Tab-separated table of C-alpha atoms in Angstrom:
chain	number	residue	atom	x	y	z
A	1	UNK	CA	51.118	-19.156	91.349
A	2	UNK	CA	49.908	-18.051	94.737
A	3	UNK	CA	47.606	-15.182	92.773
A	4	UNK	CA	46.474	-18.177	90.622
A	5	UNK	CA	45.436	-20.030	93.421
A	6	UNK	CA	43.462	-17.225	95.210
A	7	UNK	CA	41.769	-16.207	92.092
A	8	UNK	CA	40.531	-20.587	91.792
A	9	UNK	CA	39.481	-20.610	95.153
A	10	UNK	CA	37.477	-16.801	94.704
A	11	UNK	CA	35.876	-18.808	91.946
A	12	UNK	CA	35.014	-22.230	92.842
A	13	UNK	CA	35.735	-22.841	96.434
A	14	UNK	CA	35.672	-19.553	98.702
A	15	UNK	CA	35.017	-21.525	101.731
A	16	UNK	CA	38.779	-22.199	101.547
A	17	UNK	CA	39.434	-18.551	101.925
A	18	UNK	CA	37.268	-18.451	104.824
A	19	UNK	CA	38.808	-16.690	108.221
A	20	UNK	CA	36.783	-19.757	109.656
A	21	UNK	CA	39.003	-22.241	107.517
A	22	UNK	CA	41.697	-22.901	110.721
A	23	UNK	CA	44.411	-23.259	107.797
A	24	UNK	CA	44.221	-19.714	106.427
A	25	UNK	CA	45.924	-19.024	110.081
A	26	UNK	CA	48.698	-21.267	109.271
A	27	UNK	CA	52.155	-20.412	106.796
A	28	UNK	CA	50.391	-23.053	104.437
A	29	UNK	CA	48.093	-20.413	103.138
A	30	UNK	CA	51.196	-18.712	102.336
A	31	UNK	CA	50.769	-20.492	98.961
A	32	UNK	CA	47.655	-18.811	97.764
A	33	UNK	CA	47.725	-15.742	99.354
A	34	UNK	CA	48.137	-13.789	96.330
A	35	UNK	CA	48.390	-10.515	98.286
A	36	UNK	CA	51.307	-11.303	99.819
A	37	UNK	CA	52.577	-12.294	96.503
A	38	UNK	CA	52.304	-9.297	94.914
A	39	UNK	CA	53.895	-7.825	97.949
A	40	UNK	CA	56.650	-10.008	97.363
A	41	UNK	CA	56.679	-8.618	93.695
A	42	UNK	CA	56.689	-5.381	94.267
A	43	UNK	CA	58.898	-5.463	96.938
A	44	UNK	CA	61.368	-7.453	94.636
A	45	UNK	CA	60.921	-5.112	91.396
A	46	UNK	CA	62.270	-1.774	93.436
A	47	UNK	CA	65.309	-3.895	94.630
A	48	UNK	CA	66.109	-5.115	91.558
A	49	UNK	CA	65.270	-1.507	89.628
A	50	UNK	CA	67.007	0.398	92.139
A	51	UNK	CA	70.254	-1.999	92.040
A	52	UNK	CA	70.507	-1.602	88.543
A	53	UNK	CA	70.289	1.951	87.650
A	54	UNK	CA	72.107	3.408	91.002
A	55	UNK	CA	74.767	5.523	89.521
A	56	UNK	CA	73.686	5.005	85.881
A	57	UNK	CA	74.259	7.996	83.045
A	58	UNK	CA	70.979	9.828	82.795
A	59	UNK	CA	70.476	8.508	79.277
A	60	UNK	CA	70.956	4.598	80.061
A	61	UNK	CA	67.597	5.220	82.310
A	62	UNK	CA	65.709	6.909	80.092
A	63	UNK	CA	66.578	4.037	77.908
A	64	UNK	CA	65.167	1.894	80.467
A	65	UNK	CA	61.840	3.388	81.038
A	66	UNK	CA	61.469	3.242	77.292
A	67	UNK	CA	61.894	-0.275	78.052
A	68	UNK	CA	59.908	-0.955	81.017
A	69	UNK	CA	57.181	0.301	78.635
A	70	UNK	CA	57.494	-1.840	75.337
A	71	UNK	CA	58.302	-5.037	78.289
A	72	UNK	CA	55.083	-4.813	79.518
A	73	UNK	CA	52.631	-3.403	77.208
A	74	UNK	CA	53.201	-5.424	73.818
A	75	UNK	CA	52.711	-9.319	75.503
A	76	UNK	CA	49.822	-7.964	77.534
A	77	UNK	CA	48.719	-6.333	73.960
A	78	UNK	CA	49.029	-10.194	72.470
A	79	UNK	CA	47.264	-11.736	75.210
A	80	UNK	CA	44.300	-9.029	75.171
A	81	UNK	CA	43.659	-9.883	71.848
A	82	UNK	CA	43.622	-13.770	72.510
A	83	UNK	CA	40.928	-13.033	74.906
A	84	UNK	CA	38.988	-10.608	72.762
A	85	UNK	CA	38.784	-13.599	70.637
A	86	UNK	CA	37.689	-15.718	73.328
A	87	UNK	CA	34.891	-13.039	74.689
A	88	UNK	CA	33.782	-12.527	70.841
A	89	UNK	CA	33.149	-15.956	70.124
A	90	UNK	CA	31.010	-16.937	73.305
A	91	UNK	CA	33.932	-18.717	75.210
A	92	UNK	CA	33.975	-16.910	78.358
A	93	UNK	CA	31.440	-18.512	80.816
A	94	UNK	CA	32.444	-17.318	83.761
A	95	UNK	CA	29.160	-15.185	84.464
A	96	UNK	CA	27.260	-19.131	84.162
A	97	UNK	CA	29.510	-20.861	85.935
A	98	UNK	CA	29.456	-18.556	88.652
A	99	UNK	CA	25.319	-18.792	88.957
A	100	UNK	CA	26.060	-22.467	89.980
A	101	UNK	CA	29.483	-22.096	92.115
A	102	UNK	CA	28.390	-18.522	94.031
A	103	UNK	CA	31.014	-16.766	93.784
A	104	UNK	CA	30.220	-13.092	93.792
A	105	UNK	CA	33.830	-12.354	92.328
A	106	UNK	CA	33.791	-14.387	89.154
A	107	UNK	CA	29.941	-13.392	88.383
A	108	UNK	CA	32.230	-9.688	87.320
A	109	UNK	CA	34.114	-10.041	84.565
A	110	UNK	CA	33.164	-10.232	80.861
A	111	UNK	CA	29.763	-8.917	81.390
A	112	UNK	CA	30.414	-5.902	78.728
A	113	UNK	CA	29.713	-6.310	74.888
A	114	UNK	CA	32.931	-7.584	73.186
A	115	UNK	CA	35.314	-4.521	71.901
A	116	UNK	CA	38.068	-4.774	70.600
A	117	UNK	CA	39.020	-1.109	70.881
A	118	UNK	CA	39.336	-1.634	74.127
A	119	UNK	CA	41.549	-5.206	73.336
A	120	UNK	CA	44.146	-2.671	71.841
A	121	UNK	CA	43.996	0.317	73.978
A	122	UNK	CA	44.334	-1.158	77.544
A	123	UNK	CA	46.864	-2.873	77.151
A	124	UNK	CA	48.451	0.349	75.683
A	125	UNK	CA	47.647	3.342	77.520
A	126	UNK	CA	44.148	2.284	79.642
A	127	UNK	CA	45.337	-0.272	81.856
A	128	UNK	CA	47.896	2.624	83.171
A	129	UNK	CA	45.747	5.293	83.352
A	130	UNK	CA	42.043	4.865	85.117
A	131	UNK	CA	41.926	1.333	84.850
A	132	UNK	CA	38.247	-0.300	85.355
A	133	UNK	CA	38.394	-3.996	86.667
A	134	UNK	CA	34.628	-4.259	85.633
A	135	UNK	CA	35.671	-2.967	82.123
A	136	UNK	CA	38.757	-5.117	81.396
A	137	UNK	CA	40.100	-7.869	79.356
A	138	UNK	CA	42.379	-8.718	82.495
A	139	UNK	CA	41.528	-7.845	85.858
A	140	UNK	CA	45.340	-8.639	87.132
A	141	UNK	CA	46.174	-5.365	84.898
A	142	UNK	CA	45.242	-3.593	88.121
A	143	UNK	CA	49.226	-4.380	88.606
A	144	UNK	CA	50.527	-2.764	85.644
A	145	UNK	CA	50.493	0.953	86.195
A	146	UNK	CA	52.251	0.206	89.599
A	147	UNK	CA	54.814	-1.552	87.279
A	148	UNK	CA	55.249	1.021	85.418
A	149	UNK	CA	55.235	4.049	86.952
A	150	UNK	CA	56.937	2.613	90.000
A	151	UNK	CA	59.237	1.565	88.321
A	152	UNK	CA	60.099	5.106	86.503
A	153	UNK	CA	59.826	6.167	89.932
A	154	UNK	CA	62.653	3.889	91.184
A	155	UNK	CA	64.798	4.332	88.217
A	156	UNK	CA	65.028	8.179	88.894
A	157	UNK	CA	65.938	7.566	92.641
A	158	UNK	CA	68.331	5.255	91.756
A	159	UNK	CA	70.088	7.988	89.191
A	160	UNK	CA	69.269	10.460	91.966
A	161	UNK	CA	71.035	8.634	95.029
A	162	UNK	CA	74.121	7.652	92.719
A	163	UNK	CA	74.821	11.258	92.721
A	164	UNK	CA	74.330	11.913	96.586
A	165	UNK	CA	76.055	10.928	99.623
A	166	UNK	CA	75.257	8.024	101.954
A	167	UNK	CA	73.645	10.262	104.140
A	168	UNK	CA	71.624	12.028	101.586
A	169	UNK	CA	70.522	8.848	100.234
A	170	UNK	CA	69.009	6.929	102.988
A	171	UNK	CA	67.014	10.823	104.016
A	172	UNK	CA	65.458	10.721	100.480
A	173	UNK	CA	64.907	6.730	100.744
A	174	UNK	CA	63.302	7.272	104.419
A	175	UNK	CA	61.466	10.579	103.090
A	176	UNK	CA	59.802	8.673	100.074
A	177	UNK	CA	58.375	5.781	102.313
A	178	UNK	CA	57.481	8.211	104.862
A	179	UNK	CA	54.910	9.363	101.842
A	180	UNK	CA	54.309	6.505	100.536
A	181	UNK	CA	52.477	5.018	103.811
A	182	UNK	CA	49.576	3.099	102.632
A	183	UNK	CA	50.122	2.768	98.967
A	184	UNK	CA	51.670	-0.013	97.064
A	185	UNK	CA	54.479	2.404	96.333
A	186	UNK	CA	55.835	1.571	99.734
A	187	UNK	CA	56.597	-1.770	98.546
A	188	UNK	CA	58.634	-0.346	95.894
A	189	UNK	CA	60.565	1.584	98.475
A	190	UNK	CA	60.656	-1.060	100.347
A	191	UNK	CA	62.899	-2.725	97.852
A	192	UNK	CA	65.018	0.088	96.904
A	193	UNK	CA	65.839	0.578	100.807
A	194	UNK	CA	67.265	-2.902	100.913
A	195	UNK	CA	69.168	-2.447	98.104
A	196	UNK	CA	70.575	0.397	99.027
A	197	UNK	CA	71.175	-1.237	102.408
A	198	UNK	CA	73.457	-3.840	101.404
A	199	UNK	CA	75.182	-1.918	98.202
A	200	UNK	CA	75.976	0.371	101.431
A	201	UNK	CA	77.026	-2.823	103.816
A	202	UNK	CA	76.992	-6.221	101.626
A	203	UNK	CA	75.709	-8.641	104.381
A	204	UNK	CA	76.111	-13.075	103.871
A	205	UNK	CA	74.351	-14.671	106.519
A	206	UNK	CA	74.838	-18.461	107.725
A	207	UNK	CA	71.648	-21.046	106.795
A	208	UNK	CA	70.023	-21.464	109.985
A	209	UNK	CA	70.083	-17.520	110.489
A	210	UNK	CA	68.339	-17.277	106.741
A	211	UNK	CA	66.080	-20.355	107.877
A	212	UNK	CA	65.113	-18.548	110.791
A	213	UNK	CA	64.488	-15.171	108.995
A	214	UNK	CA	62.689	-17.337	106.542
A	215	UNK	CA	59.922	-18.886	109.053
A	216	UNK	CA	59.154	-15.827	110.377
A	217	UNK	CA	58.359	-14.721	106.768
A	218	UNK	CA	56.100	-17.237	106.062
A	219	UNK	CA	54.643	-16.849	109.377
A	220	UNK	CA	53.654	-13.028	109.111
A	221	UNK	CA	52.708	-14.239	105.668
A	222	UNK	CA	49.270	-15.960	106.378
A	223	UNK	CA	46.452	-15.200	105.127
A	224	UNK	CA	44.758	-14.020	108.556
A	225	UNK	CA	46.583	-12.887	111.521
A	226	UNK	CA	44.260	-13.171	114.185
A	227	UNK	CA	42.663	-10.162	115.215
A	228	UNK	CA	44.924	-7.803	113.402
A	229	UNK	CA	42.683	-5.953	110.339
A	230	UNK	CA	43.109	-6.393	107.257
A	231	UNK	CA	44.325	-3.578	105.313
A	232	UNK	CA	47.555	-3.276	108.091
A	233	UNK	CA	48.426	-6.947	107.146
A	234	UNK	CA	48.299	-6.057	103.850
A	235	UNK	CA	50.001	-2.309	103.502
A	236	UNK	CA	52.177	-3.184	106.201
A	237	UNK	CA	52.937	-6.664	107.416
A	238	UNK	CA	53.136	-8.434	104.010
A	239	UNK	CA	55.393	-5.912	102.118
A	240	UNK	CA	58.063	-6.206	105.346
A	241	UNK	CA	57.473	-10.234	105.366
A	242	UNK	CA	58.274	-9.844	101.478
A	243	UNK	CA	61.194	-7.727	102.959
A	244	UNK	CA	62.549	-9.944	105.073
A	245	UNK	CA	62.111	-12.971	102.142
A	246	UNK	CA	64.323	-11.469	99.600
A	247	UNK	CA	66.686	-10.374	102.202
A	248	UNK	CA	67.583	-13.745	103.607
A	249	UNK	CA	67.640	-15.267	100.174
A	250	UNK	CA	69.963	-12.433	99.111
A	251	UNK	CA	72.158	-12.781	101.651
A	252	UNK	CA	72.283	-16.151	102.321
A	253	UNK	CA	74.525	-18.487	99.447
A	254	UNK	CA	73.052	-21.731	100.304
A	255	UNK	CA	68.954	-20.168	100.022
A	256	UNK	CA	70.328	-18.152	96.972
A	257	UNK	CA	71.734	-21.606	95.412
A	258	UNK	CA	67.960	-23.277	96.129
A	259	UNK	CA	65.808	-20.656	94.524
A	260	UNK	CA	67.933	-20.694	91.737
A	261	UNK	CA	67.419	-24.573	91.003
A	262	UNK	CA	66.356	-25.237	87.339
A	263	UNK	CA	62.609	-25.797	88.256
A	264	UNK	CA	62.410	-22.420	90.313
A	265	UNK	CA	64.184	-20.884	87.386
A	266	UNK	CA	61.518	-21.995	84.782
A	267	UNK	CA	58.647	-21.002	87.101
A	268	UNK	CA	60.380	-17.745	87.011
A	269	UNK	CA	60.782	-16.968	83.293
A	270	UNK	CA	57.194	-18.372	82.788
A	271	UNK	CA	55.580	-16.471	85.705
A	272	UNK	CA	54.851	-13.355	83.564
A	273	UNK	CA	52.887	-15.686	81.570
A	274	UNK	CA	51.492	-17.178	84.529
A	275	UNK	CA	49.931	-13.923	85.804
A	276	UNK	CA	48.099	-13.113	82.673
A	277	UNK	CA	47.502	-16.351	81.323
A	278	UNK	CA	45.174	-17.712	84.171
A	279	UNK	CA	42.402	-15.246	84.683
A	280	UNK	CA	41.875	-15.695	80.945
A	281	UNK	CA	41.800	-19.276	81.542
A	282	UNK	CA	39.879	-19.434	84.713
A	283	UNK	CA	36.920	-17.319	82.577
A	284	UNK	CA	36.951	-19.947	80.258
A	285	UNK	CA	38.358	-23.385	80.061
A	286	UNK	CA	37.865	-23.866	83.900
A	287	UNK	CA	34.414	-22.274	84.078
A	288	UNK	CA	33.312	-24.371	81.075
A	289	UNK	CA	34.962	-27.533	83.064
A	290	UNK	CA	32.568	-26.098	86.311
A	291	UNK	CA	29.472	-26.015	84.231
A	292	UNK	CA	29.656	-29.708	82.530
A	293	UNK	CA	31.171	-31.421	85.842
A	294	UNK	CA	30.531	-29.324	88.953
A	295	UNK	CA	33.862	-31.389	90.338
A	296	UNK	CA	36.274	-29.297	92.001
A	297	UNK	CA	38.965	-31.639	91.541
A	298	UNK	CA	38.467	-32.118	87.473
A	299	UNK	CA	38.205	-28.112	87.362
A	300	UNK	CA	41.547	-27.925	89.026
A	301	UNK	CA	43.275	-30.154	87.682
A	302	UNK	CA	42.217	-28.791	84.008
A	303	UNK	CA	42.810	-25.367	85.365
A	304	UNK	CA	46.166	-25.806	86.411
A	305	UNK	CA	46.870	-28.158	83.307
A	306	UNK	CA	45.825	-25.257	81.052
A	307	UNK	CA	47.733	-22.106	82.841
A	308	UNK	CA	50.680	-23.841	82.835
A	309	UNK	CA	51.045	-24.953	79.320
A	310	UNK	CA	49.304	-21.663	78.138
A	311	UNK	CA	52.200	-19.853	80.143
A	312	UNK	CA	54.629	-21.723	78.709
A	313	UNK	CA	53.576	-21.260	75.280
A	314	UNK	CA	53.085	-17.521	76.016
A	315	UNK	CA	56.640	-17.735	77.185
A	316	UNK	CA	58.094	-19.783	74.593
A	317	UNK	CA	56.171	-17.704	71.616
A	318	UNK	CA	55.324	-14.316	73.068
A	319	UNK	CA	57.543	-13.379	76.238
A	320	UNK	CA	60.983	-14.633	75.495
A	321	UNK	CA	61.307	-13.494	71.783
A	322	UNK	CA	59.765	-10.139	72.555
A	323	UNK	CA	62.680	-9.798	75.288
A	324	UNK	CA	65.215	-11.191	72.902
A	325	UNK	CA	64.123	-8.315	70.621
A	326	UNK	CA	63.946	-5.195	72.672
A	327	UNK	CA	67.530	-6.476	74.968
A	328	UNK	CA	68.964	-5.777	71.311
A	329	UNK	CA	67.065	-2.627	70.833
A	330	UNK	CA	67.305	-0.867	74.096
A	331	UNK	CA	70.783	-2.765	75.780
A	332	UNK	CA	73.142	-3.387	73.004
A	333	UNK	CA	75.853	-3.847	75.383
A	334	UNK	CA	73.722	-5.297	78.043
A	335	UNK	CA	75.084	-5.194	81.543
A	336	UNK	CA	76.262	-8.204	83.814
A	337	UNK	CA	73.528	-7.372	86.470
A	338	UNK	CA	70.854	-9.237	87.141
A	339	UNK	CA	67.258	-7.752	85.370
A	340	UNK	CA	63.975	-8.211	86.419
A	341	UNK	CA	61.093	-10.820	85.598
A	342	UNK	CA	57.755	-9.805	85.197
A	343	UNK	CA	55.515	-12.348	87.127
């Protein structure tokens, strides 16, 4: 959602993102500052990765980087192809609405001739391997091959410390975000270092500690931090807020009850969806709302109205069926742990 917001705002109101908007300073921008998000994502995706497969035969994770494949590549495959149709039939109006809302971020996308080679290849091999933005069906791709190959990355470590001592483990864990420095990577690391952290010492901490832990997340979380530059906030301070997030709601039973209440739990399962689903619909549906209204508020409200029922459908006809299928090809005897969502 936060993502979804930034990307609105980029679009239709970037004075909101503005380091002179006194808000962005406060943990309210928390909610669309989609770089902490993914942060938070990739941060969550080595914990959970690394948990999983620590200590797991060789041939169960090569089973699951088969997997992490198929997961990702066939519903982004579905929803390329949606907005092929979309781009081929004149719907994507982004590059107008932008001439009347300034933004010099939505003016980029769609501006190629439609293809729909590239509709079935980037979703397949393209967005993992020299993705363009420019040159895209889905600028959020940019995500993917982090998802992917960070993810085979994790999966090996996690086979690779199961067979090593304590000691060994947390040299190879400290070595990897040692190299890592300044890549997304570290995020992933990140993750697998808390994992490891409380498979090694299983922590449960009382609410107001969590609450605590949890306000200073949300505080290093804002979208500007004074005077300190950008790219450190965002190799460094978000991924360790995102750190400190998923620890407290880890280890604390009474957070881990309230992120898993049934309306948290839908966002979840739909927030794959979510991710893909609203650049496609902020090109078109909201930029087409822009250009007949110029209202802010209408274009919102339609946007939101339209990413949220698109990602449920997506969900409902795409996602969950596609899971249902490839749990039964690659996990016949699935295990009891908990297994990622893509958001």
């Amino acid at each position: 959602m936060a993502v979804a917001l930034l990307h609105f705002f980029r679009s239709f109101d970037n004075a909101q993102l503005s380091s002179q908007n006194p808000v962005n300073y406060t943990p309210l921008s928390t909610f669309w500052n989609g770089h902490f998000a993914v942060a938070v994502f990739f941060v969550m995706s080595g914990f959970l990765f690394f948990r999983k497969f620590h200590g797991v035969e060789a041939r169960a994770c090569v089973r699951g980087a088969i997997k992490r494949y198929f997961r990702l590549s066939i519903p982004i495959l579905v929803l390329s192809l949606i907005a092929f149709g979309l781009h081929q039939g004149g719907q994507m109006s982004n590059v107008q609405a932008a001439a009347t809302s300034g933004s010099d971020w939505l003016v980029k996308w769609y501006r190629f001739t439609p293809d729909f080679k590239l509709a079935v290849l980037e979703p397949l091999y393209s967005a993992y391997v020299g993705f363009d933005a420019a040159y895209s069906y889905n600028t959020n791709l940019w995500t993917i091959s982090y998802e992917l190959f960070a993810v085979f990355a994790m999966i090996a470590l996690a086979w690779c410390c199961g067979r090593l001592s304590l000691a060994t483990q947390a040299v190879l864990i400290s070595l990897g975000l040692a190299l890592s420095l300044g890549t997304h990577y570290f995020e992933f690391l990140l993750g697998a270092l808390l994992a490891f952290g409380l498979r090694t010492r299983p922590l449960e901490i009382k609410l107001p500690i969590a609450l605590a832990g949890l306000t200073l997340a949300l505080i290093a979380a804002r979208s500007f931090q004074g005077s300190l530059p950008r790219e450190i906030s965002v190799n460094y301070v978000y991924p360790i807020a995102g750190v400190v997030l998923i620890a407290v709601v880890e280890t604390c039973p009474s957070l881990r009850r309230w992120f898993s209440t049934t309306w948290l739990m839908w966002l979840g399962r739909i927030s794959f969806g979510l991710y893909l689903v609203h650049f496609v619909v902020l090109s078109s549906v909201a930029s087409t709302t822009w250009i007949a209204s110029s209202s802010l508020f209408l274009t919102f409200a339609i946007f939101s109205a339209a990413t949220i029922g698109g990602a449920f459908l997506f969900y409902a006809l795409v996602d969950r069926p596609w899971l249902a299928f490839i749990d039964k090809v690659f996990d016949p005897k699935r295990r009891s742990l908990p297994s990622p969502q893509t958001t």
